[in-house]
Short mmCIF file of N, CA and C and ligand atoms in Angstrom, two decimals:
data_model
loop_
_atom_site.label_atom_id
_atom_site.label_comp_id
_atom_site.label_asym_id
_atom_site.label_seq_id
_atom_site.Cartn_x
_atom_site.Cartn_y
_atom_site.Cartn_z
N MET A 1 24.62 -20.62 5.57
CA MET A 1 22.97 -19.24 5.87
C MET A 1 21.21 -20.08 4.78
N ALA A 2 20.20 -19.77 4.64
CA ALA A 2 18.79 -19.86 4.30
C ALA A 2 18.62 -18.93 4.10
N LYS A 3 17.65 -19.00 2.96
CA LYS A 3 16.15 -18.21 3.29
C LYS A 3 15.25 -18.87 3.25
N LEU A 4 14.27 -18.27 3.77
CA LEU A 4 12.75 -19.50 4.33
C LEU A 4 11.24 -18.96 3.98
N GLU A 5 11.25 -19.52 3.93
CA GLU A 5 9.75 -18.98 2.69
C GLU A 5 8.94 -18.68 4.15
N ILE A 6 8.42 -17.82 3.88
CA ILE A 6 7.46 -17.24 4.27
C ILE A 6 5.55 -16.94 4.09
N LEU A 7 5.43 -17.69 4.84
CA LEU A 7 3.50 -18.17 4.44
C LEU A 7 2.78 -16.71 5.01
N HIS A 8 1.52 -16.89 3.64
CA HIS A 8 1.28 -15.74 3.45
C HIS A 8 -0.57 -16.24 4.81
N PHE A 9 -0.67 -15.11 4.71
CA PHE A 9 -2.29 -14.57 4.98
C PHE A 9 -3.17 -15.14 3.79
N PRO A 10 -3.84 -16.35 3.70
CA PRO A 10 -5.02 -16.45 5.28
C PRO A 10 -4.68 -18.18 5.59
N ASP A 11 -3.43 -18.55 5.67
CA ASP A 11 -2.26 -19.85 5.20
C ASP A 11 -3.07 -19.89 6.72
N ASN A 12 -3.85 -21.19 7.25
CA ASN A 12 -4.55 -21.61 9.04
C ASN A 12 -2.96 -21.89 9.51
N ARG A 13 -2.15 -22.23 8.60
CA ARG A 13 -0.79 -22.22 9.46
C ARG A 13 -0.40 -21.16 10.55
N LEU A 14 -0.45 -20.32 9.96
CA LEU A 14 -0.18 -18.80 10.85
C LEU A 14 -1.88 -18.58 12.13
N ARG A 15 -2.06 -19.29 12.20
CA ARG A 15 -3.04 -19.48 13.47
C ARG A 15 -2.67 -20.30 14.73
N THR A 16 -1.08 -21.11 14.34
CA THR A 16 -0.86 -21.82 15.27
C THR A 16 -0.50 -20.95 16.49
N LYS A 17 -0.29 -21.79 17.56
CA LYS A 17 -0.05 -21.63 18.87
C LYS A 17 1.19 -22.07 19.08
N ALA A 18 2.77 -21.11 19.26
CA ALA A 18 3.92 -21.83 19.40
C ALA A 18 4.03 -22.05 20.66
N THR A 19 4.75 -23.05 20.53
CA THR A 19 5.29 -23.50 21.90
C THR A 19 6.63 -23.29 22.62
N ASP A 20 7.10 -22.62 24.31
CA ASP A 20 8.44 -22.70 24.38
C ASP A 20 9.20 -23.48 23.98
N ILE A 21 10.45 -22.43 23.62
CA ILE A 21 11.70 -23.66 23.54
C ILE A 21 12.33 -23.64 24.64
N THR A 22 13.27 -25.42 24.67
CA THR A 22 13.63 -26.20 25.23
C THR A 22 15.55 -25.74 25.07
N ALA A 23 15.28 -26.13 23.93
CA ALA A 23 16.87 -26.01 24.28
C ALA A 23 17.78 -25.15 23.11
N ILE A 24 18.83 -24.28 23.91
CA ILE A 24 19.38 -23.18 22.86
C ILE A 24 20.85 -24.01 22.46
N ASP A 25 20.93 -23.87 21.83
CA ASP A 25 22.26 -25.18 20.71
C ASP A 25 22.31 -24.53 19.91
N ASP A 26 23.35 -25.35 19.13
CA ASP A 26 23.59 -24.73 17.52
C ASP A 26 23.13 -24.79 16.66
N ASP A 27 21.91 -25.80 16.42
CA ASP A 27 21.32 -25.87 15.97
C ASP A 27 20.60 -24.33 15.69
N LEU A 28 19.81 -23.51 16.98
CA LEU A 28 18.72 -23.49 17.17
C LEU A 28 19.60 -21.92 16.57
N ARG A 29 20.76 -21.60 17.09
CA ARG A 29 21.18 -20.79 16.51
C ARG A 29 21.60 -20.26 14.86
N CYS A 30 21.40 -21.29 14.44
CA CYS A 30 21.79 -21.54 12.93
C CYS A 30 20.58 -20.86 12.08
N PHE A 31 19.20 -21.74 12.67
CA PHE A 31 17.76 -21.05 11.93
C PHE A 31 17.52 -19.69 12.61
N ILE A 32 18.13 -18.91 13.80
CA ILE A 32 18.17 -17.44 13.76
C ILE A 32 18.81 -16.66 12.56
N ASP A 33 19.69 -17.46 12.90
CA ASP A 33 20.02 -16.51 11.40
C ASP A 33 19.65 -16.76 10.06
N ASP A 34 19.26 -17.81 10.05
CA ASP A 34 18.38 -18.05 8.86
C ASP A 34 16.99 -17.55 9.15
N MET A 35 16.68 -16.91 9.72
CA MET A 35 15.46 -15.79 10.62
C MET A 35 15.62 -14.23 9.81
N TYR A 36 17.14 -13.85 10.77
CA TYR A 36 17.85 -12.62 10.40
C TYR A 36 18.05 -12.85 8.41
N GLU A 37 18.65 -13.44 8.11
CA GLU A 37 18.46 -13.10 6.39
C GLU A 37 17.53 -13.47 5.79
N THR A 38 15.93 -13.63 6.39
CA THR A 38 15.09 -14.06 5.31
C THR A 38 14.40 -12.56 6.18
N MET A 39 14.47 -12.11 6.51
CA MET A 39 14.09 -10.56 7.46
C MET A 39 14.56 -9.35 6.70
N TYR A 40 16.02 -10.01 6.80
CA TYR A 40 16.72 -8.32 6.46
C TYR A 40 16.69 -8.55 4.40
N ASP A 41 16.29 -9.59 4.26
CA ASP A 41 15.95 -9.82 2.67
C ASP A 41 14.92 -9.22 2.31
N ALA A 42 14.16 -9.22 3.32
CA ALA A 42 12.58 -9.41 3.06
C ALA A 42 12.39 -7.61 1.86
N PRO A 43 12.34 -6.90 2.23
CA PRO A 43 13.04 -6.64 3.99
C PRO A 43 12.39 -5.94 4.92
N GLY A 44 12.44 -6.88 5.95
CA GLY A 44 11.28 -6.39 6.67
C GLY A 44 12.08 -5.59 8.32
N ILE A 45 11.03 -5.01 9.05
CA ILE A 45 11.52 -4.89 10.33
C ILE A 45 11.44 -6.09 11.81
N GLY A 46 10.92 -7.41 11.87
CA GLY A 46 10.68 -8.03 12.28
C GLY A 46 9.97 -8.78 12.05
N LEU A 47 10.58 -10.55 12.26
CA LEU A 47 9.90 -11.77 11.83
C LEU A 47 9.11 -12.91 13.18
N ALA A 48 8.60 -13.10 12.87
CA ALA A 48 8.30 -14.24 13.63
C ALA A 48 8.28 -15.79 13.84
N ALA A 49 8.90 -16.79 13.81
CA ALA A 49 9.22 -17.66 14.15
C ALA A 49 7.96 -19.11 12.63
N THR A 50 6.75 -18.49 13.68
CA THR A 50 5.60 -18.30 12.96
C THR A 50 5.14 -18.63 11.28
N GLN A 51 6.11 -17.38 11.17
CA GLN A 51 6.04 -17.12 9.61
C GLN A 51 6.81 -17.94 9.02
N VAL A 52 7.16 -18.01 9.45
CA VAL A 52 8.33 -19.55 8.94
C VAL A 52 7.51 -20.91 8.84
N ASN A 53 7.04 -20.85 9.17
CA ASN A 53 6.13 -22.32 9.34
C ASN A 53 6.97 -22.76 10.77
N PHE A 54 8.16 -22.47 11.50
CA PHE A 54 8.13 -23.38 12.68
C PHE A 54 7.42 -22.72 14.07
N HIS A 55 6.57 -23.47 14.95
CA HIS A 55 6.03 -22.84 15.71
C HIS A 55 6.67 -23.13 17.10
N LYS A 56 8.05 -22.08 16.90
CA LYS A 56 8.29 -22.38 18.64
C LYS A 56 8.06 -21.01 18.96
N ARG A 57 8.39 -21.13 20.51
CA ARG A 57 8.96 -19.23 20.42
C ARG A 57 10.01 -18.25 20.33
N LEU A 58 10.16 -17.49 18.91
CA LEU A 58 11.36 -17.22 18.81
C LEU A 58 10.89 -15.82 17.91
N ILE A 59 11.13 -14.62 18.44
CA ILE A 59 11.36 -13.30 17.11
C ILE A 59 12.00 -12.64 16.82
N VAL A 60 13.08 -12.63 15.08
CA VAL A 60 14.16 -11.53 15.41
C VAL A 60 13.34 -10.05 14.66
N ILE A 61 14.18 -8.93 15.49
CA ILE A 61 13.93 -7.86 15.22
C ILE A 61 15.13 -6.89 14.97
N ASP A 62 15.02 -5.92 13.42
CA ASP A 62 15.80 -4.61 13.34
C ASP A 62 15.02 -3.79 12.82
N VAL A 63 14.40 -2.35 13.89
CA VAL A 63 14.19 -1.46 13.46
C VAL A 63 15.24 -0.77 13.63
N SER A 64 15.94 -0.93 13.91
CA SER A 64 17.28 0.43 12.77
C SER A 64 16.92 1.27 11.62
N GLU A 65 17.65 2.01 11.73
CA GLU A 65 18.06 3.19 10.18
C GLU A 65 19.52 1.85 9.59
N ASP A 66 20.08 1.89 10.16
CA ASP A 66 21.38 0.82 8.98
C ASP A 66 21.32 -0.79 9.71
N LYS A 67 20.43 -0.85 9.46
CA LYS A 67 20.28 -2.51 10.27
C LYS A 67 21.45 -3.15 10.28
N ASN A 68 21.97 -2.53 11.33
CA ASN A 68 23.16 -3.17 12.40
C ASN A 68 22.53 -3.27 13.76
N GLU A 69 20.91 -3.96 13.85
CA GLU A 69 20.63 -3.60 15.09
C GLU A 69 19.81 -4.87 15.49
N PRO A 70 20.40 -6.01 15.37
CA PRO A 70 19.37 -7.43 15.61
C PRO A 70 19.72 -7.58 16.68
N LEU A 71 18.13 -7.63 17.36
CA LEU A 71 17.41 -8.09 18.45
C LEU A 71 16.87 -9.55 17.97
N CYS A 72 17.20 -11.11 18.67
CA CYS A 72 16.79 -11.71 18.56
C CYS A 72 15.49 -12.28 20.40
N PHE A 73 14.61 -12.69 20.32
CA PHE A 73 13.73 -12.74 21.77
C PHE A 73 12.97 -14.19 21.41
N ILE A 74 13.55 -14.67 22.63
CA ILE A 74 13.09 -16.40 22.97
C ILE A 74 12.20 -16.53 23.99
N ASN A 75 11.74 -16.93 23.29
CA ASN A 75 10.15 -16.84 24.69
C ASN A 75 10.17 -16.00 25.59
N PRO A 76 9.56 -15.21 24.20
CA PRO A 76 9.45 -13.75 25.38
C PRO A 76 8.24 -13.35 25.48
N ILE A 77 7.60 -12.35 26.85
CA ILE A 77 6.47 -12.59 27.82
C ILE A 77 6.53 -11.10 28.32
N ILE A 78 5.69 -10.38 28.01
CA ILE A 78 5.12 -9.07 28.28
C ILE A 78 5.27 -8.26 29.34
N THR A 79 5.90 -7.85 30.40
CA THR A 79 5.71 -7.67 32.19
C THR A 79 4.56 -6.59 32.41
N HIS A 80 4.84 -5.93 31.47
CA HIS A 80 4.29 -4.31 31.72
C HIS A 80 3.83 -3.95 30.66
N LYS A 81 2.42 -3.26 30.50
CA LYS A 81 2.43 -2.61 29.33
C LYS A 81 2.30 -0.35 30.05
N ASP A 82 2.67 0.30 28.73
CA ASP A 82 1.33 1.31 29.59
C ASP A 82 1.16 2.38 28.02
N GLY A 83 -0.01 2.99 28.53
CA GLY A 83 -0.46 4.02 27.46
C GLY A 83 -0.90 3.56 26.90
N ILE A 84 -1.40 4.08 25.84
CA ILE A 84 -2.55 3.40 23.63
C ILE A 84 -1.43 4.15 23.10
N GLU A 85 -1.18 3.95 22.28
CA GLU A 85 -0.47 4.11 21.00
C GLU A 85 -0.84 3.78 19.51
N MET A 86 -1.64 4.76 18.62
CA MET A 86 -2.06 3.75 17.27
C MET A 86 -0.93 4.30 16.27
N MET A 87 -0.14 3.55 15.52
CA MET A 87 0.33 3.51 14.51
C MET A 87 0.41 2.64 13.47
N GLN A 88 0.76 2.91 11.92
CA GLN A 88 0.62 2.12 11.26
C GLN A 88 1.28 0.99 10.73
N GLU A 89 0.64 -0.24 11.20
CA GLU A 89 1.57 -1.72 10.79
C GLU A 89 1.25 -2.28 9.22
N GLY A 90 2.45 -2.81 9.29
CA GLY A 90 2.20 -3.47 7.60
C GLY A 90 2.83 -5.35 7.91
N CYS A 91 2.84 -6.19 7.53
CA CYS A 91 2.51 -8.25 8.07
C CYS A 91 3.85 -8.62 6.57
N LEU A 92 5.43 -9.13 6.56
CA LEU A 92 5.58 -9.78 6.07
C LEU A 92 4.17 -10.69 5.40
N SER A 93 3.37 -11.49 6.16
CA SER A 93 2.71 -12.82 5.58
C SER A 93 0.78 -11.70 4.99
N VAL A 94 1.53 -10.53 5.01
CA VAL A 94 -0.01 -9.99 4.21
C VAL A 94 0.84 -9.54 3.40
N PRO A 95 1.34 -8.97 2.76
CA PRO A 95 2.01 -8.41 1.59
C PRO A 95 1.50 -7.13 1.28
N GLY A 96 1.40 -5.83 1.38
CA GLY A 96 1.42 -4.71 0.71
C GLY A 96 -0.47 -4.02 1.13
N PHE A 97 -0.27 -4.13 2.52
CA PHE A 97 -1.31 -3.27 3.33
C PHE A 97 -1.27 -3.34 4.22
N TYR A 98 -1.89 -2.29 4.30
CA TYR A 98 -0.33 -1.42 5.90
C TYR A 98 -2.01 -0.47 6.34
N GLU A 99 -2.04 -0.62 8.05
CA GLU A 99 -3.60 0.12 8.30
C GLU A 99 -3.07 0.45 9.87
N ASP A 100 -3.97 1.27 10.82
CA ASP A 100 -3.62 2.17 11.22
C ASP A 100 -4.18 0.21 12.81
N VAL A 101 -2.88 0.51 14.14
CA VAL A 101 -3.36 -0.56 14.74
C VAL A 101 -2.91 0.30 16.35
N GLU A 102 -3.72 -0.05 16.95
CA GLU A 102 -3.60 0.31 18.35
C GLU A 102 -2.83 -0.21 19.98
N ARG A 103 -1.84 -0.31 20.14
CA ARG A 103 -1.11 -1.30 20.83
C ARG A 103 -0.57 0.27 22.14
N ALA A 104 0.01 -1.44 23.28
CA ALA A 104 0.40 -0.18 24.42
C ALA A 104 1.42 0.34 23.74
N GLU A 105 1.98 1.37 24.03
CA GLU A 105 3.03 2.77 23.77
C GLU A 105 4.36 1.90 24.55
N SER A 106 4.47 2.07 26.43
CA SER A 106 5.34 1.95 25.93
C SER A 106 5.43 -0.15 26.70
N ILE A 107 6.52 -0.59 27.42
CA ILE A 107 6.13 -2.22 27.37
C ILE A 107 7.70 -2.92 27.45
N THR A 108 7.51 -3.56 28.75
CA THR A 108 8.73 -4.38 29.26
C THR A 108 8.64 -5.56 28.91
N VAL A 109 10.02 -5.72 28.48
CA VAL A 109 9.81 -7.36 28.19
C VAL A 109 10.72 -8.54 28.39
N LYS A 110 10.34 -9.64 28.91
CA LYS A 110 11.65 -10.35 29.31
C LYS A 110 11.78 -11.40 28.12
N ALA A 111 12.65 -11.37 28.21
CA ALA A 111 13.38 -13.10 26.67
C ALA A 111 14.35 -13.65 27.46
N LEU A 112 14.63 -14.53 26.70
CA LEU A 112 15.87 -15.03 26.59
C LEU A 112 17.15 -14.88 25.45
N ASP A 113 17.87 -14.37 24.94
CA ASP A 113 18.91 -13.99 24.45
C ASP A 113 19.56 -15.41 23.32
N SER A 114 20.35 -15.49 22.47
CA SER A 114 20.51 -16.57 21.47
C SER A 114 22.10 -17.48 22.43
N GLN A 115 23.08 -16.89 23.54
CA GLN A 115 23.23 -18.16 24.55
C GLN A 115 22.07 -18.20 25.79
N GLY A 116 21.15 -17.81 25.47
CA GLY A 116 20.18 -18.62 26.72
C GLY A 116 20.29 -17.57 27.96
N GLU A 117 20.27 -16.05 28.42
CA GLU A 117 20.68 -15.75 28.99
C GLU A 117 19.42 -15.09 28.82
N THR A 118 18.95 -15.76 29.74
CA THR A 118 17.95 -14.15 30.44
C THR A 118 18.24 -12.45 30.64
N PHE A 119 17.33 -11.68 29.78
CA PHE A 119 17.11 -9.94 29.88
C PHE A 119 16.00 -9.62 29.53
N GLU A 120 15.75 -8.50 29.88
CA GLU A 120 14.82 -7.30 30.64
C GLU A 120 14.77 -6.20 29.59
N LEU A 121 13.70 -5.97 28.59
CA LEU A 121 14.11 -4.64 28.29
C LEU A 121 13.22 -3.69 27.83
N SER A 122 12.69 -2.22 28.97
CA SER A 122 11.56 -1.75 28.39
C SER A 122 11.94 -0.37 27.40
N THR A 123 11.17 -0.55 26.38
CA THR A 123 10.79 -0.35 25.32
C THR A 123 10.06 0.76 24.52
N ASP A 124 9.93 1.75 23.93
CA ASP A 124 9.00 2.38 23.89
C ASP A 124 8.76 3.09 21.51
N GLY A 125 8.05 3.07 21.46
CA GLY A 125 8.26 3.68 19.99
C GLY A 125 7.98 2.20 18.67
N LEU A 126 8.28 2.74 18.22
CA LEU A 126 8.25 1.21 16.89
C LEU A 126 8.90 0.34 17.80
N LEU A 127 10.36 -0.04 18.17
CA LEU A 127 10.26 -1.28 18.61
C LEU A 127 8.62 -2.38 20.07
N ALA A 128 8.45 -0.91 20.58
CA ALA A 128 7.11 -1.32 21.88
C ALA A 128 6.36 -2.13 20.75
N VAL A 129 6.43 -1.16 19.18
CA VAL A 129 4.89 -1.90 19.05
C VAL A 129 5.32 -2.93 17.89
N CYS A 130 6.79 -3.10 17.11
CA CYS A 130 7.16 -3.94 16.92
C CYS A 130 7.06 -5.69 17.24
N ILE A 131 7.47 -5.60 18.83
CA ILE A 131 7.42 -6.84 19.57
C ILE A 131 6.07 -7.05 20.07
N GLN A 132 5.31 -5.99 20.69
CA GLN A 132 3.69 -6.94 20.24
C GLN A 132 3.33 -7.24 19.06
N HIS A 133 3.45 -6.75 18.36
CA HIS A 133 3.51 -7.06 16.85
C HIS A 133 3.66 -8.15 16.35
N GLU A 134 5.12 -8.72 17.20
CA GLU A 134 5.57 -10.58 16.54
C GLU A 134 5.20 -11.29 17.55
N ILE A 135 5.03 -11.04 18.96
CA ILE A 135 4.71 -11.86 19.66
C ILE A 135 3.44 -12.54 19.40
N ASP A 136 1.98 -11.48 18.92
CA ASP A 136 0.70 -11.66 18.51
C ASP A 136 0.79 -13.27 17.37
N HIS A 137 2.02 -13.18 16.71
CA HIS A 137 2.41 -13.95 15.80
C HIS A 137 1.77 -15.77 16.27
N LEU A 138 3.52 -15.47 17.63
CA LEU A 138 3.09 -16.58 17.85
C LEU A 138 1.94 -17.23 18.86
N ASP A 139 1.18 -16.75 19.30
CA ASP A 139 -0.22 -16.71 19.73
C ASP A 139 -1.34 -17.31 18.98
N GLY A 140 -0.75 -17.13 16.75
CA GLY A 140 -1.65 -17.39 15.93
C GLY A 140 -2.17 -15.79 15.75
N LYS A 141 -1.56 -14.68 15.79
CA LYS A 141 -2.46 -13.46 15.24
C LYS A 141 -1.96 -12.74 14.90
N LEU A 142 -3.33 -11.85 13.64
CA LEU A 142 -2.44 -10.71 12.78
C LEU A 142 -3.22 -9.95 13.25
N PHE A 143 -1.93 -8.55 12.60
CA PHE A 143 -2.50 -7.27 12.83
C PHE A 143 -3.78 -6.87 12.19
N ILE A 144 -4.12 -7.55 11.30
CA ILE A 144 -5.81 -7.63 10.79
C ILE A 144 -6.45 -8.02 11.34
N ASP A 145 -6.08 -8.93 12.24
CA ASP A 145 -7.26 -8.83 13.69
C ASP A 145 -8.40 -7.99 14.22
N TYR A 146 -7.50 -7.09 14.29
CA TYR A 146 -7.85 -6.00 15.14
C TYR A 146 -8.22 -4.94 14.43
N LEU A 147 -8.65 -5.17 12.82
CA LEU A 147 -9.67 -4.55 11.81
C LEU A 147 -10.70 -4.73 11.73
N SER A 148 -11.97 -4.14 11.09
CA SER A 148 -12.91 -5.27 11.45
C SER A 148 -13.33 -5.85 10.46
N PRO A 149 -13.87 -6.64 10.56
CA PRO A 149 -14.32 -7.43 9.73
C PRO A 149 -14.48 -7.72 8.12
N LEU A 150 -14.84 -6.33 7.69
CA LEU A 150 -15.13 -5.99 6.00
C LEU A 150 -13.44 -5.68 5.75
N LYS A 151 -13.25 -4.95 6.89
CA LYS A 151 -11.61 -4.59 6.44
C LYS A 151 -10.81 -6.11 5.53
N ARG A 152 -10.87 -7.05 6.70
CA ARG A 152 -10.75 -8.11 7.14
C ARG A 152 -10.86 -9.02 6.40
N ASN A 153 -11.61 -9.05 5.64
CA ASN A 153 -12.56 -9.53 4.72
C ASN A 153 -12.07 -9.12 3.25
N ARG A 154 -11.92 -8.15 3.15
CA ARG A 154 -11.71 -7.24 1.84
C ARG A 154 -9.82 -7.53 1.67
N ILE A 155 -9.22 -7.72 2.21
CA ILE A 155 -7.63 -8.16 1.97
C ILE A 155 -7.76 -9.41 1.91
N ARG A 156 -8.78 -10.56 2.99
CA ARG A 156 -8.01 -12.10 2.66
C ARG A 156 -7.96 -11.91 0.61
N LYS A 157 -9.83 -11.30 0.08
CA LYS A 157 -10.32 -11.78 -1.03
C LYS A 157 -8.93 -11.31 -1.84
N LYS A 158 -8.29 -10.19 -2.26
CA LYS A 158 -7.55 -10.07 -2.71
C LYS A 158 -5.97 -10.94 -2.43
N LEU A 159 -6.11 -10.68 -1.12
CA LEU A 159 -4.54 -11.88 -1.19
C LEU A 159 -4.84 -13.63 -2.23
N VAL A 160 -6.69 -14.17 -1.86
CA VAL A 160 -6.00 -15.33 -2.04
C VAL A 160 -6.54 -14.27 -4.15
N GLN A 161 -6.81 -14.01 -4.42
CA GLN A 161 -6.88 -13.33 -6.32
C GLN A 161 -5.54 -13.35 -6.75
N HIS A 162 -4.00 -12.50 -5.69
CA HIS A 162 -3.43 -11.98 -6.29
C HIS A 162 -2.53 -13.82 -6.13
N HIS A 163 -2.78 -14.79 -5.02
CA HIS A 163 -2.13 -16.40 -5.13
C HIS A 163 -2.44 -17.47 -6.43
N LYS A 164 -4.14 -17.61 -6.86
CA LYS A 164 -4.49 -17.74 -7.22
C LYS A 164 -3.48 -17.21 -8.74
N ALA A 165 -3.16 -15.76 -9.04
CA ALA A 165 -2.67 -15.32 -10.82
C ALA A 165 -1.70 -15.78 -10.55
N GLN A 166 -1.27 -15.54 -9.46
CA GLN A 166 0.59 -15.90 -9.07
C GLN A 166 0.53 -17.63 -9.22
N SER A 167 0.35 -18.28 -9.06
CA SER A 167 0.07 -20.02 -10.04
C SER A 167 -0.29 -20.56 -10.60
N LYS A 168 -0.76 -19.46 -11.22
CA LYS A 168 -1.04 -20.24 -12.82
C LYS A 168 -0.11 -19.08 -13.02
N GLU A 169 0.76 -18.26 -12.93
CA GLU A 169 1.71 -17.66 -14.19
C GLU A 169 3.07 -18.77 -13.82
N ASN A 170 3.15 -19.64 -12.92
CA ASN A 170 4.19 -19.95 -12.12
C ASN A 170 3.75 -21.41 -12.87
N ALA A 171 2.48 -22.23 -13.17
CA ALA A 171 2.38 -23.71 -14.09
C ALA A 171 2.19 -22.93 -15.33
N GLN A 172 2.13 -21.88 -16.02
CA GLN A 172 2.51 -21.49 -16.85
C GLN A 172 3.77 -21.64 -17.64
N SER A 173 5.09 -21.28 -16.85
CA SER A 173 6.11 -20.72 -17.09
C SER A 173 7.33 -22.60 -17.31
N ASP A 174 5.86 -23.27 -16.12
CA ASP A 174 7.19 -25.23 -15.70
C ASP A 174 6.98 -25.26 -17.29
N PRO A 175 7.97 -26.34 -18.20
CA PRO A 175 7.99 -26.73 -18.44
C PRO A 175 7.00 -28.12 -18.14
N VAL A 176 6.64 -28.51 -19.54
CA VAL A 176 5.56 -30.28 -19.34
C VAL A 176 7.23 -30.87 -19.56
N LEU A 177 6.56 -32.09 -19.09
CA LEU A 177 7.83 -33.23 -19.09
C LEU A 177 7.55 -34.03 -20.32
C1 LIG B 1 5.85 -5.82 11.69
O1 LIG B 1 6.11 -5.64 9.52
C2 LIG B 1 5.61 -4.12 12.28
O2 LIG B 1 2.94 -5.51 2.84
C3 LIG B 1 7.24 -6.09 10.89
O3 LIG B 1 5.09 -5.52 0.78
C4 LIG B 1 5.21 -2.84 10.97
O4 LIG B 1 8.56 -5.85 9.10
C5 LIG B 1 5.38 -4.06 13.59
C6 LIG B 1 6.17 -5.39 4.75
C7 LIG B 1 5.22 -2.18 11.37
C8 LIG B 1 5.17 -2.23 13.29
C9 LIG B 1 5.53 -1.95 12.48
C10 LIG B 1 5.34 -5.82 4.67
C11 LIG B 1 7.96 -6.13 3.74
C12 LIG B 1 7.28 -5.86 5.93
C13 LIG B 1 5.15 -5.63 3.23
C14 LIG B 1 7.87 -5.89 8.47
C15 LIG B 1 5.60 -5.25 2.38
C16 LIG B 1 6.69 -5.80 2.22
C17 LIG B 1 6.93 -5.59 7.97
CO1 LIG B 2 3.74 -9.88 11.13
#
């Protein structure tokens, strides 16, 4: 198992459209384990492959209290949406920022599991919101894209500043050879 590096907005690689997974084998299952480890370690409730620079249609989610209900969706497709719900969202790729977003209240999603079996899930509440948020990642979309350009640019500036300060810190603590 290995922890993967998470890309941060405004990294352009987060805008990549992921392609379908065609082979569900042991290599992929290892990668799925790494995604769970990365998500639980963060800690987060959802992670899309796009966020760890792997541009295939794969997401992992665990919205349970005890972090013992891992869900994996391969090539997920939302086949039904109903109602509108507003929820405060965050994202591991936009650390430190939380904003209200409108999504469908209840959804039905069809996907493959890690054994390559098709399954369908109808759900609502946090899980439904999280699935929609993660599938957006696979299409290169972030929750802040639903905010006003003003709010999004403020977030962009703050994160770019934060990244600059961080790389300066890292350079200073690096021993010169
Ligand atoms: C998506 O997000 C989500 O800013 C998953 O500093 C979130 O796991 C869907 C996180 C809320 C619906 C509602 C964010 C961790 C985790 C941060 C996450 C942070 C540390 C976000
Ligand atoms: Co996210």
